[in-house]
Every structure is written in C-alpha cells, then in structure tokens.
Tab-separated table of C-alpha atoms (C1' of nucleotides) in Angstrom:
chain	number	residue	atom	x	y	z
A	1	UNK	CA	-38.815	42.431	20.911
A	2	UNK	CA	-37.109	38.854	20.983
A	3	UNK	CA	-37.453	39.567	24.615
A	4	UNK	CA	-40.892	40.322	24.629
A	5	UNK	CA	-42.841	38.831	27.805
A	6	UNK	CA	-44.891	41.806	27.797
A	7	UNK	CA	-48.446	40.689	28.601
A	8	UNK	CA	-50.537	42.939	30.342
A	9	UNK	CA	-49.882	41.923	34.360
A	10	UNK	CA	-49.046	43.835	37.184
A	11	UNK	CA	-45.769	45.462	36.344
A	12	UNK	CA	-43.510	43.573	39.367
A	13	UNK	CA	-44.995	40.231	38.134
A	14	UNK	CA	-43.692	41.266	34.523
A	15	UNK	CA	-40.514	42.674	35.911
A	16	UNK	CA	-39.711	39.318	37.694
A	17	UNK	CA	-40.773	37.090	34.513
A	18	UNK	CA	-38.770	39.282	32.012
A	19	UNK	CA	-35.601	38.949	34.281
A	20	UNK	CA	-35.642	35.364	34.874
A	21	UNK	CA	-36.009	34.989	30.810
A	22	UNK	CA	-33.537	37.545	30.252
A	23	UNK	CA	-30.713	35.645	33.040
A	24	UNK	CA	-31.658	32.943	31.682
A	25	UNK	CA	-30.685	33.398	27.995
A	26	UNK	CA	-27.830	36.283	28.225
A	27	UNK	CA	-26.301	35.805	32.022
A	28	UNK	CA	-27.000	37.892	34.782
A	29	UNK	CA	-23.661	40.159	34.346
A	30	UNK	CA	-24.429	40.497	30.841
A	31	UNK	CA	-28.115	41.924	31.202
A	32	UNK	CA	-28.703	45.362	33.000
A	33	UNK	CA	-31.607	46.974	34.785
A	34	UNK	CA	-32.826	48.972	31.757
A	35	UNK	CA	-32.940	46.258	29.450
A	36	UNK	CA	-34.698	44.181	31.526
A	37	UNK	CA	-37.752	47.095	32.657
A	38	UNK	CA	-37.827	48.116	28.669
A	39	UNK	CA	-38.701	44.642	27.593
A	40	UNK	CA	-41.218	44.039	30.290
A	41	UNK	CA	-42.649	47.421	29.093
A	42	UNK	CA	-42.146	49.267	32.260
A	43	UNK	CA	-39.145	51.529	33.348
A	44	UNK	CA	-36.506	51.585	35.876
A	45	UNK	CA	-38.169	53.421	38.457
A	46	UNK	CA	-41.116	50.885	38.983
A	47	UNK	CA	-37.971	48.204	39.273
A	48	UNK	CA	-36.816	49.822	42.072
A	49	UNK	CA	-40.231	50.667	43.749
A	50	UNK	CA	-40.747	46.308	43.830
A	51	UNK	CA	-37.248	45.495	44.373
A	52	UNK	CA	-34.548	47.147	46.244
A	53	UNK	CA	-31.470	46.345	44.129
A	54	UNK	CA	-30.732	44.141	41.337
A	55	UNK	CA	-28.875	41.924	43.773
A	56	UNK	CA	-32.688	41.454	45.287
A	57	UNK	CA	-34.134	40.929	41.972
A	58	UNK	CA	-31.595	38.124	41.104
A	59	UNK	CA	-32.839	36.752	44.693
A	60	UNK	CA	-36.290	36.584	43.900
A	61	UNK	CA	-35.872	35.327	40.441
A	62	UNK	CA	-34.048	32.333	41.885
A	63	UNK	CA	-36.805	31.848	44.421
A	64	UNK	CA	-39.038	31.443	41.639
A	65	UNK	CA	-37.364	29.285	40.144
A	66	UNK	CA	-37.026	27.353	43.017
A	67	UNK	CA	-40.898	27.464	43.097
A	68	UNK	CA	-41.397	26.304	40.026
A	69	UNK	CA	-38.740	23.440	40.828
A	70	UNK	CA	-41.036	22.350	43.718
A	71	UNK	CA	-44.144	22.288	41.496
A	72	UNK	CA	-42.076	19.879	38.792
A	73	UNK	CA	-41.690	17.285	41.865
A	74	UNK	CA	-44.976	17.897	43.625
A	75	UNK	CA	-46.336	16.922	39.858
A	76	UNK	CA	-44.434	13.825	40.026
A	77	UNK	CA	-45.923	12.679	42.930
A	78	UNK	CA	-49.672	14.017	41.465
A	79	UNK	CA	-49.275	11.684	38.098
A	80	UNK	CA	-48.011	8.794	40.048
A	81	UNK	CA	-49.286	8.798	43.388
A	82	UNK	CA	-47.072	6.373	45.795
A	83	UNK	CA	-45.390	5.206	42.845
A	84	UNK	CA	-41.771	6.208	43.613
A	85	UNK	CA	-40.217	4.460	41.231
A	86	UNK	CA	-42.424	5.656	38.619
A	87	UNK	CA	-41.547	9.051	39.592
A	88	UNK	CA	-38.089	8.445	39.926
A	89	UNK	CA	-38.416	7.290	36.231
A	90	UNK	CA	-40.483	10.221	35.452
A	91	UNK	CA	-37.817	12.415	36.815
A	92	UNK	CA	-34.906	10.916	33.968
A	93	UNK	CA	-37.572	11.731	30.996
A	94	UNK	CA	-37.918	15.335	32.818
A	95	UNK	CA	-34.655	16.080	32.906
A	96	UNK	CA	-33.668	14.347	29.698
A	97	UNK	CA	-36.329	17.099	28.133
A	98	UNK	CA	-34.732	20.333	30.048
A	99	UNK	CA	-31.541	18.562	28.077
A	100	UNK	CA	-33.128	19.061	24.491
A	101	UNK	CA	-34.832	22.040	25.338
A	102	UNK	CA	-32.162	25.105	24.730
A	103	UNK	CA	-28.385	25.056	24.949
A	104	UNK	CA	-28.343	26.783	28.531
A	105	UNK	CA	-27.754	24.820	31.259
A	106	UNK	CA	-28.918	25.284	35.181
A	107	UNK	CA	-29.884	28.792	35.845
A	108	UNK	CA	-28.892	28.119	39.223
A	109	UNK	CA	-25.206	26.892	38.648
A	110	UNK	CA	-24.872	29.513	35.981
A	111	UNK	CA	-25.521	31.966	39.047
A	112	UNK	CA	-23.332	29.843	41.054
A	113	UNK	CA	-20.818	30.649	38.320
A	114	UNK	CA	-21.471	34.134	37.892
A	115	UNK	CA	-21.947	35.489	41.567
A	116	UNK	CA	-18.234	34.951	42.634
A	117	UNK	CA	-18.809	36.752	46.016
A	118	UNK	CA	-19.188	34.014	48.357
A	119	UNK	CA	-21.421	35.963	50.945
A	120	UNK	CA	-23.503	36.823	47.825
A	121	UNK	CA	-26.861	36.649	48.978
A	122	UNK	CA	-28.403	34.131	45.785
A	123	UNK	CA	-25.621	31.684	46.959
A	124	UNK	CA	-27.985	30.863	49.968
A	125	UNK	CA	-30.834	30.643	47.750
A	126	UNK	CA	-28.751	27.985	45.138
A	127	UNK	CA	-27.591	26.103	48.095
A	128	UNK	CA	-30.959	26.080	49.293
A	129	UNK	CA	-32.546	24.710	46.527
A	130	UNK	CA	-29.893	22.166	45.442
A	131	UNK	CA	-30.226	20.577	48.485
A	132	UNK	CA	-33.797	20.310	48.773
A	133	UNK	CA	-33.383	18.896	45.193
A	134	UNK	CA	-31.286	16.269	46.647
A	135	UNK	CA	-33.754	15.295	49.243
A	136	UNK	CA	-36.650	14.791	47.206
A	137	UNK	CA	-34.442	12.985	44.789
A	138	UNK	CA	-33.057	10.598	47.768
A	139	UNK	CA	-36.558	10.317	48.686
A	140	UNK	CA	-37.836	8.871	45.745
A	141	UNK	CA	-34.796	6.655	45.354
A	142	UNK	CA	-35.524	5.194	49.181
A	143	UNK	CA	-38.961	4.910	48.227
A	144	UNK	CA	-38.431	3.006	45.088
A	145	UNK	CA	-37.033	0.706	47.766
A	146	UNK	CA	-33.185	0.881	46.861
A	147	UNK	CA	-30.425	0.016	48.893
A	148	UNK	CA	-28.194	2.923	48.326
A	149	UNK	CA	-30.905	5.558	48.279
A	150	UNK	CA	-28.314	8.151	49.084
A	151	UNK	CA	-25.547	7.334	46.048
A	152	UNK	CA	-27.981	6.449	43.498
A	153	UNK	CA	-29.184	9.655	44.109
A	154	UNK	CA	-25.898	11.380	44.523
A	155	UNK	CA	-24.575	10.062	41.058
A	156	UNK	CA	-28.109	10.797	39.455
A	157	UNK	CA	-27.871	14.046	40.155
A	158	UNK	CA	-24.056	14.186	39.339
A	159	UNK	CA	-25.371	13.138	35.645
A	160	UNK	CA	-28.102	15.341	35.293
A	161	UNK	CA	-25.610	18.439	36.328
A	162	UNK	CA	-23.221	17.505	34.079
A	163	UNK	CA	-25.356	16.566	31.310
A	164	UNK	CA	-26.566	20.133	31.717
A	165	UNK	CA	-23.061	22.031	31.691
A	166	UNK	CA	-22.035	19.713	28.718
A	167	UNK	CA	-24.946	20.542	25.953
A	168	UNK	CA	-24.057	24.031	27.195
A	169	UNK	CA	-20.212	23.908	26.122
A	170	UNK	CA	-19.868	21.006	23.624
A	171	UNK	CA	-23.908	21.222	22.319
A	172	UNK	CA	-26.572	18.930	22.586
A	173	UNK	CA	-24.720	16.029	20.499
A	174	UNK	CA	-22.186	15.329	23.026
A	175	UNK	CA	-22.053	12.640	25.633
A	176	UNK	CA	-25.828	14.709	27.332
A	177	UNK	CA	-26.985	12.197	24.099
A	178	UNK	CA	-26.453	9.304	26.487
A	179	UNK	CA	-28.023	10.738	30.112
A	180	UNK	CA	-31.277	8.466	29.943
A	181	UNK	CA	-29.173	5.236	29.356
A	182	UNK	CA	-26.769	6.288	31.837
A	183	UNK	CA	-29.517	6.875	34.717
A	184	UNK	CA	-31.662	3.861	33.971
A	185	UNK	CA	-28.745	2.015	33.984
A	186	UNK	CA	-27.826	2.809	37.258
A	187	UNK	CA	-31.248	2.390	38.365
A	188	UNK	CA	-31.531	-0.903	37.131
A	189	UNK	CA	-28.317	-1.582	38.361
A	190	UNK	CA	-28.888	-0.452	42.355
A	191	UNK	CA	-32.308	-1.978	42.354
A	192	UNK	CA	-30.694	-5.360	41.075
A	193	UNK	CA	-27.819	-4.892	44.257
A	194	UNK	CA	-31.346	-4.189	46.391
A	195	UNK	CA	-32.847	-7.971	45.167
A	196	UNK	CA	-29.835	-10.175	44.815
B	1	UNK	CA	-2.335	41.754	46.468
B	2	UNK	CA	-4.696	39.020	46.931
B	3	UNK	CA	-4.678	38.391	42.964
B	4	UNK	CA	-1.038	39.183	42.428
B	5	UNK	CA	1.443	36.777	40.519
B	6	UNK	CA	3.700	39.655	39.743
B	7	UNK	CA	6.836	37.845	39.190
B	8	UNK	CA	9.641	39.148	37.476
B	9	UNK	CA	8.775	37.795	33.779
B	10	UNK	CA	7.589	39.524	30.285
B	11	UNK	CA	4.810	41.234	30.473
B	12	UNK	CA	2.102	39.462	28.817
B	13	UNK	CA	3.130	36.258	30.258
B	14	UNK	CA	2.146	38.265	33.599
B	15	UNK	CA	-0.949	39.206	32.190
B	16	UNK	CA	-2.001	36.420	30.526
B	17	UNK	CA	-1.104	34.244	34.013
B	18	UNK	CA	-2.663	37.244	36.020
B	19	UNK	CA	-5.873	37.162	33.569
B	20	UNK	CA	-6.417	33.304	33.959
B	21	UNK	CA	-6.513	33.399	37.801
B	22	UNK	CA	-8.607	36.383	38.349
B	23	UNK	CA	-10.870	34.932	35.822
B	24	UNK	CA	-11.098	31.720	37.396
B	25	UNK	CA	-11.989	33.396	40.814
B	26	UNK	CA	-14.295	36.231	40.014
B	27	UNK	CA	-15.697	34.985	36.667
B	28	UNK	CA	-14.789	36.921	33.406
B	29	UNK	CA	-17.669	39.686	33.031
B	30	UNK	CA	-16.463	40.194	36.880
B	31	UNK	CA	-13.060	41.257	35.941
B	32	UNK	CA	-11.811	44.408	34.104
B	33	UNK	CA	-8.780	44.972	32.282
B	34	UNK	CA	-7.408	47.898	34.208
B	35	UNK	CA	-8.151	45.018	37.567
B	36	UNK	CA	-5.718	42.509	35.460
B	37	UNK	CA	-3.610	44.746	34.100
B	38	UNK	CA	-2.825	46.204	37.921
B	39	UNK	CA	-2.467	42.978	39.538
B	40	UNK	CA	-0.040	42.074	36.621
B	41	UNK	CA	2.081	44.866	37.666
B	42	UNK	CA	1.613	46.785	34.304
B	43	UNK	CA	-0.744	48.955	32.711
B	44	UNK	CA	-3.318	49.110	29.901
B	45	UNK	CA	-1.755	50.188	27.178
B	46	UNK	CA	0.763	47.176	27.572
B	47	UNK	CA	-2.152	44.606	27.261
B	48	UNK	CA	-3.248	46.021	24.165
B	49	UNK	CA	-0.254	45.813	22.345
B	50	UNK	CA	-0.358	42.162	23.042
B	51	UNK	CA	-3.850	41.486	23.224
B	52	UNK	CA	-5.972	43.398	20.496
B	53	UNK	CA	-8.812	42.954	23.091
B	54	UNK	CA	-10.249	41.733	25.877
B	55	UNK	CA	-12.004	38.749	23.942
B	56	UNK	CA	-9.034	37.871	22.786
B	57	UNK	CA	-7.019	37.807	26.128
B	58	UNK	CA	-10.068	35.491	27.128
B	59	UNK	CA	-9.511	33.015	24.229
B	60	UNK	CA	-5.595	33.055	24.797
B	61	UNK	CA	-6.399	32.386	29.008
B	62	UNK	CA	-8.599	29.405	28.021
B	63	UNK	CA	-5.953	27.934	25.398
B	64	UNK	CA	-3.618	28.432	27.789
B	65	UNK	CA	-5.877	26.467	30.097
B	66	UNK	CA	-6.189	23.717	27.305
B	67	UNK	CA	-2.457	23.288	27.251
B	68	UNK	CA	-2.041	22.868	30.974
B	69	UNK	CA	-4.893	20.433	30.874
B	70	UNK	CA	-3.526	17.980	27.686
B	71	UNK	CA	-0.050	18.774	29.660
B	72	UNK	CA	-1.948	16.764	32.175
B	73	UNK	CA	-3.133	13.691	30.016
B	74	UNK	CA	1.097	13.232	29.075
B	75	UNK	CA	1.584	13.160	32.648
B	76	UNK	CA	-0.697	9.838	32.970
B	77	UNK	CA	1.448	8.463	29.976
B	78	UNK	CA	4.363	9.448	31.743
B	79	UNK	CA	4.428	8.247	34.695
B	80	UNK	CA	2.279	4.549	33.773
B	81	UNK	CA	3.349	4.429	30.323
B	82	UNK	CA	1.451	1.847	28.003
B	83	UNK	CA	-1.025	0.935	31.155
B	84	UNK	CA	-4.136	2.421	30.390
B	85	UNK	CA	-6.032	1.161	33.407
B	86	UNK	CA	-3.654	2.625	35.661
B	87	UNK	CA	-3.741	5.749	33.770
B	88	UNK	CA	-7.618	6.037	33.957
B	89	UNK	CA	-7.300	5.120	37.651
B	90	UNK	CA	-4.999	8.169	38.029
B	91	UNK	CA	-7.299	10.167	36.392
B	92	UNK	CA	-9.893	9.638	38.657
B	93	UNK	CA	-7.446	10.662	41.598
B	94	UNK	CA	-6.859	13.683	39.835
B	95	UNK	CA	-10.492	14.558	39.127
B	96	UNK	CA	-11.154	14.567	42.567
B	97	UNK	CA	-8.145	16.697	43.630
B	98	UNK	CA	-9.482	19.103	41.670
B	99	UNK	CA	-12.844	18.845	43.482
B	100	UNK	CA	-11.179	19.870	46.898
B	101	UNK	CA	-9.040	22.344	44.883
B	102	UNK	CA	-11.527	25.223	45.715
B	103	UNK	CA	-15.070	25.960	45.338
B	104	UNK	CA	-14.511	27.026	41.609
B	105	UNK	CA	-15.918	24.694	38.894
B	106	UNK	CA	-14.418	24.488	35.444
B	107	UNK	CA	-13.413	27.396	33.747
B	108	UNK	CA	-14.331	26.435	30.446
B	109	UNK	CA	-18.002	25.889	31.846
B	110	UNK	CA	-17.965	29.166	33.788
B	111	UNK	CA	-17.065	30.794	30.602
B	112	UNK	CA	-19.660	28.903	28.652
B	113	UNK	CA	-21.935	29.774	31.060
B	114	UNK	CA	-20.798	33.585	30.932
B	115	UNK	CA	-20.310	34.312	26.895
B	116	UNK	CA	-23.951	33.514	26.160
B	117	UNK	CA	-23.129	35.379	22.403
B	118	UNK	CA	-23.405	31.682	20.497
B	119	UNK	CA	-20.781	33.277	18.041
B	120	UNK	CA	-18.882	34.416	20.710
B	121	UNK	CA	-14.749	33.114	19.765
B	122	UNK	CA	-14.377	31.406	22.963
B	123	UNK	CA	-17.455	28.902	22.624
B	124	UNK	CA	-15.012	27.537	19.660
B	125	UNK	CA	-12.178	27.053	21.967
B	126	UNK	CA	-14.768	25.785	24.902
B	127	UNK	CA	-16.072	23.222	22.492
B	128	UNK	CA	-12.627	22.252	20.822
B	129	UNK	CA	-11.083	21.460	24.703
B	130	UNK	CA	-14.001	19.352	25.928
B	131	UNK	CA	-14.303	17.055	22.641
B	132	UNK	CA	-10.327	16.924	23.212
B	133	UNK	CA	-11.053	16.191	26.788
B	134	UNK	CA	-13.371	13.328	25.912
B	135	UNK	CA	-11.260	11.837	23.286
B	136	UNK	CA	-8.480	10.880	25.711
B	137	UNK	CA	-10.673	9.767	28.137
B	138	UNK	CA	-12.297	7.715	25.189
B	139	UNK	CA	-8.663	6.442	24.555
B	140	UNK	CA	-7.814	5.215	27.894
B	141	UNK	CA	-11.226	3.023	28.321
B	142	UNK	CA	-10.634	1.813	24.986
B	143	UNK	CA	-7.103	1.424	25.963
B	144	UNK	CA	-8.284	-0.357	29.393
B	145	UNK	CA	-9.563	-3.114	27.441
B	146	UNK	CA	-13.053	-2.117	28.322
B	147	UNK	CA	-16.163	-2.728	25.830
B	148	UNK	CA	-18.395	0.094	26.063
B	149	UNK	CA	-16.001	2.455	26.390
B	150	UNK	CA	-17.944	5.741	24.825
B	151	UNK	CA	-20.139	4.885	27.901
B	152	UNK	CA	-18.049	4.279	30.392
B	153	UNK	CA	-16.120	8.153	29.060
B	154	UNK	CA	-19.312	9.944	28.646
B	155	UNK	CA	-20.471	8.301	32.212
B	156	UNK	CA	-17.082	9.348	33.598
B	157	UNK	CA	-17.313	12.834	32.117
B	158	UNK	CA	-20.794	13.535	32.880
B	159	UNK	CA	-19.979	12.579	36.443
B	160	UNK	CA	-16.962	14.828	36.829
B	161	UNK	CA	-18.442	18.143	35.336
B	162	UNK	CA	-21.543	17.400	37.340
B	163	UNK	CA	-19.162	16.707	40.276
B	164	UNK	CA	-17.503	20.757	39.323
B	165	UNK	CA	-20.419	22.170	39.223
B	166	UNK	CA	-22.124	20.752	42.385
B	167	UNK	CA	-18.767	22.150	44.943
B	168	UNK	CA	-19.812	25.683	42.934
B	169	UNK	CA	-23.566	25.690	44.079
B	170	UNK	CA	-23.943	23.505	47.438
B	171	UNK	CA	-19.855	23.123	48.262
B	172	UNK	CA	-17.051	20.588	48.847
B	173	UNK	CA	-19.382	18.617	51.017
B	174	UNK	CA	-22.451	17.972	48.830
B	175	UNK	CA	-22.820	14.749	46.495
B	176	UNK	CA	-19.347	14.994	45.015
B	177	UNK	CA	-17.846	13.616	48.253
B	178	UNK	CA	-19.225	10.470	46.398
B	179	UNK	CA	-16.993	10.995	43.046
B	180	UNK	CA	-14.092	8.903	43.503
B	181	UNK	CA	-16.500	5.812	45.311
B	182	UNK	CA	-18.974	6.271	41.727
B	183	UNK	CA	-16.098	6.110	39.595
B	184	UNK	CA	-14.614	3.196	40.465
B	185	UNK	CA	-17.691	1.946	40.986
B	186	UNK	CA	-18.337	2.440	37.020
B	187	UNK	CA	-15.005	1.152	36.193
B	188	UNK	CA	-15.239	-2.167	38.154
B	189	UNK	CA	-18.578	-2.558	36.349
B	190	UNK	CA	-17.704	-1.734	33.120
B	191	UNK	CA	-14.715	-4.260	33.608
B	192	UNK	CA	-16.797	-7.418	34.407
B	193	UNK	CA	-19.470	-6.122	31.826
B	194	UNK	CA	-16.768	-6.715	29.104
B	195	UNK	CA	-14.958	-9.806	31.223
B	196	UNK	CA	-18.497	-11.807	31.440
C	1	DC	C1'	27.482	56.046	21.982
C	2	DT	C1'	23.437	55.685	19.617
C	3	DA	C1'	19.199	54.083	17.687
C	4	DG	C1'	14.979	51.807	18.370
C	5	DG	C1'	11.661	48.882	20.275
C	6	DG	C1'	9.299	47.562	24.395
C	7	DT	C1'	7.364	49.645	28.278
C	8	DG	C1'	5.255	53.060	31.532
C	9	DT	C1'	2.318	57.232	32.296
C	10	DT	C1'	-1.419	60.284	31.900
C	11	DA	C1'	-5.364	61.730	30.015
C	12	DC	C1'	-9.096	60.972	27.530
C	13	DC	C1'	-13.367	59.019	24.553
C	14	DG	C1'	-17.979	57.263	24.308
C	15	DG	C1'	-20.707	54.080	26.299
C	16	DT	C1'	-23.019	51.473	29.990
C	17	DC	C1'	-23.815	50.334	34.656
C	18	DT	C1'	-26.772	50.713	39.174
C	19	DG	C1'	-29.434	53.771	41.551
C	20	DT	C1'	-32.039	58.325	42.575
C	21	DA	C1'	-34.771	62.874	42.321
C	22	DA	C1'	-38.549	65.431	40.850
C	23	DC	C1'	-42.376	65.628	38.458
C	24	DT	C1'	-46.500	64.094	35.654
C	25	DT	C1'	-50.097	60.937	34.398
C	26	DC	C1'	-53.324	57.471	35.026
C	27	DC	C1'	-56.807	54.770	37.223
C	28	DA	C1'	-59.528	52.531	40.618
C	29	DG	C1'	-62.204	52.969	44.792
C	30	DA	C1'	-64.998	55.802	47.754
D	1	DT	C1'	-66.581	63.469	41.047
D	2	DC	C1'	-62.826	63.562	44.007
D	3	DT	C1'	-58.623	61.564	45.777
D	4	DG	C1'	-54.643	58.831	46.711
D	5	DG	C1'	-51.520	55.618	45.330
D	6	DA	C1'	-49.324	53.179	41.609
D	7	DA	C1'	-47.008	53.805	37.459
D	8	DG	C1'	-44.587	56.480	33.770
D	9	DT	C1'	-41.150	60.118	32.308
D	10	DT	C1'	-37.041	62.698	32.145
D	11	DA	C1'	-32.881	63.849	33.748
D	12	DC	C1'	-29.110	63.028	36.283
D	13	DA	C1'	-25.223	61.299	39.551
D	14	DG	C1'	-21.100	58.672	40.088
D	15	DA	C1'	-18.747	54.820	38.927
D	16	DC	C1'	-16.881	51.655	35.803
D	17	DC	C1'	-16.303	49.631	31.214
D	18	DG	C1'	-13.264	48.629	26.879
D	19	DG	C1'	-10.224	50.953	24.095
D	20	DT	C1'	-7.017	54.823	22.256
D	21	DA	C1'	-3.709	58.923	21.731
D	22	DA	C1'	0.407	61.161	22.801
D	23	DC	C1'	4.445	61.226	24.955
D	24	DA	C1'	8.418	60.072	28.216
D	25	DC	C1'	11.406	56.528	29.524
D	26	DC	C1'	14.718	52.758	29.733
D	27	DC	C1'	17.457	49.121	28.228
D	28	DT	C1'	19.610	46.427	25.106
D	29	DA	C1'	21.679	45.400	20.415
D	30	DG	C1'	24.540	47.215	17.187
DNA sequence: CTAGGGTGTTACCGGTCTGTAACTTCCAGA
DNA sequence: TCTGGAAGTTACAGACCGGTAACACCCTAG
C-alpha cells in the first residue's frame, strides 16, 4: 500500500518502476523479489519471465535511472540553449532540490555501497554513469568558458556527492544546508581566475 | 581466512574486531552472524551472550569506529599541539590516505545507506559521530584563525565524504585524485579571505 | 580439589530469501 | 469463434537468516 505504484501498465514496466521505488527507499538487500511483484500487483513468476535474476533487475533499474539522469541534462541544455553557464547554474538549483527532496541519498552510490562484489555486474553500470555525469558536467564548466573546466567540475561534483551522503546520515540541517553557496562560490571563484 | 583476525584475545573483542571488518568489506545486510562468528574463531552462542543481537553488535562496531576516529583527532593535537593550522593541514593528509586506503567509503555512510528503518539504533550513533566529526573540524578552522570557518568545515566535509563515496562508485582514479589539490586550495582561500 | 563461570558444540525453530514447476485463466488478434 | 501467448496461481525446493535450548567442557579462583 505505501508502496503502491500500481497503475495499470504492462506488468515488466510496473515491475521495473516498483523496484527502483522500493531500492530506492528500503535498500536493495533489504527488499526481496516478492515484495517488490506484490506491490506492483503482479507475482513472482511474471518477474522472472522479464528479468532473469534479481541481480538483472537491479541492472536495469540502474539503467533507468541512468536514463532518466540523461534526460535531467539533455533538459538543461533544452531551457537554456548554448547557455552553459546558465545550465551549469541550473544544474546547482537541481541538485540543491534532489537535496531537500527525501533523506536518501544517490541510488547509485547506495548500490555502490551495497553490492560489495566487485565483479558485480551494476558496478559497471554506476561506473558508467558517474562518469558520463562527469563529462557533461566538465562540459558545461568548459563551455561556461572556465579555466579549470576539469577541477571545477571535479570539486562540484565532490559537493554534490557529499551533500547527498550527509542529509542521508546527519539529516537535511547539516552542512547539505550550505551546497548552493558552496558551488556558486566556486563558480564565481574559477570564472574570476578565468578573467583576471 | 581472507576475513580472519583470529588472534589470541577474549572473545567478543574478536568478534566485535571480526564484525567491524567484514562489515566494512561486504556491507552489513551482506554479512551473517554465523560468517562473523566463524571468522572470529568462535561460535554463535558466544556472540549472543555478549551481544543481545545483531543490531546491537552493529551499534557497538560503529562506536567502536567512533572511538578510533576521535582517537584520531588527539593524534593531530598530539603530535602539533596548540597549532591548529598544522593540525587541519594534517588532516587533509589523512583524508586522503584514507582515499587510497581501499575502494570502501565510510562506514558510517554505508550503514546509513543500508539501515533505511529511520528508527533504526544505529542512525543515532551515525548522526552523533558525524556532528562530532564536524565539530572538530569546526574547531580547528576556528582554531586556524580563519573567518568563515562553518564554511570552510562544511566545504571541507562535504568534499571528503563526496571524495569516499566517489573511490566506491567510479574508483581511486576518478575526481578524488583532486582532494588534497581542492583542499588546500579552500584553505589558502579561506586564509586570505579572512587576511584581506 | 572443587565450584562455577565462560566457552564450545550440536541441534533446532520459524521465517525469509531467490528461483522453479505445473497448471489455470485471461485476452487480444485472426 | 478459435487460438496462442502473456499473465496469474499455488506449491515447492534449497539455502540462508537471526536467535535459542540443552548440554559438555575447560580453566581459573578460592
């Protein structure tokens, strides 16, 4: 019930969404294969007709969460097109929001935290998607014409990753409070290094 | 044998010191007490005479983990006693030994990120350590003569749990390379904020 | 030497986990 | 209306989980 998610859509599509809420909110070690089909309204069997093991499932969750990842940026670049900087700022109130928005932090690096195995097969897909975070975030820093493109970036995403872990141990009052000074800061900062 | 620490000492010194490195490697949920209580050289029934469960081991591995870590704030005092500059400098050193420790992140995160139960006994523990954590790092920016320093700390923090986190999802080679060269950075800054 | 507490051993409980087998029901397309 | 595939249902396998009971052992303090 507080699990819900159980509009009526093809059963694999409900599967998937139910799980990635589910992770999400309890951990993927701490939510099985039943609960998971019984709140999306379906049953075990039709989990295991769409996906061939939970260790899939977890994969495919993360890919669409790496999907929906992509779509933030590519919005970024849709609301202010050219604009890097503008993005770039757009990017601190985003993440800023995902701060304030419930007390769990990355789904990937809870994964990451979770999945000790190191030849786990969703450690390919965090890797995968960290890095491609990286790039777009380097890219908008190069295009906002900073010097440092590559450490602004670096330490921005530093921030943002630790702002995350930290409303998730010590709450959202902690030092997350001060991530959007922090990163315009440092963007003011780097661009001033840039001019003078 | 891999996990094994079976020294000749009392028993639930073993398995306490047995439970707080298998838990640091394969996560907590990924760990079972007859796992600990096997690689402790010693059996169930010993554990729960000293533990009255396995929450409880968990909250007595992290405070054990607290102690080691305030253990490490004397150790600043220690060895530059009354210089808080030089202290803060060494904690930056020691920040980023811990980043090339392994590809584990913080253990109080990971277990944040693992006991999703917001009433869980740990998160009290979690919480207690990292508002401990801050404090002294408060203390020795205050202590460095530097103005903002809740900024400069929560910067600092923020930098080094997003620095633990980042080695857990894209490895030792990703953005945190950058730590110590941001830190400083932030100090220097900081510095001639207050100096000018 | 003896008493007693800490420890080891074995077996077990009820529950949950991932994953599967065999069968029934439903529904859309021809 | 017929049919084939997708989905639901029930039951189960085999492993593991946290936690407990009952009992044998050993070692040290008195």
């Amino acid at each position: 019930m507080t699990d819900g998610v159980v509009e009526r859509s093809r059963p694999r599509d409900r599967i998937l969404e139910t799980a990635r809420d589910m992770f999400h909110k309890h951990g993927i070690k701490g939510v099985g294969v039943d609960a998971i089909t019984e709140a999306a309204g379906t049953n075990k069997m039709t989990l295991y007709r769409h996906f061939e093991s939970k260790d899939e499932l977890i994969v495919e969750c993360l890919r669409a969460n790496a999907a929906k990842a992509g779509a933030m940026w590519d919005a970024f670049e849709a609301e202010f097109p050219g604009d890097k900087l503008a993005q770039l700022h757009a990017w601190v109130r985003r993440a800023a929001a995902m701060l304030n928005a419930d007390g769990r932090g990355c789904d990937m690096a809870n994964a990451a935290a979770e999945l000790t195995e190191p030849d786990h097969p969703a450690r390919l897909v965090i890797k995968e998607l960290k890095e491609a975070q990286r790039e777009r975030l380097v890219a908008l820093c190069r295009g906002a014409g900073i010097g440092q493109a590559e450490l602004l970036a670096d330490t921005l995403s530093l921030l943002f990753e630790g702002a995350r872990v930290s409303v998730q141990t010590v709450g959202a009052e902690g030092p997350s409070t001060q991530f959007v000074r922090m990163a315009e800061g440092l963007i003011v900062s780097f661009r001033g290094a840039a001019a003078g």
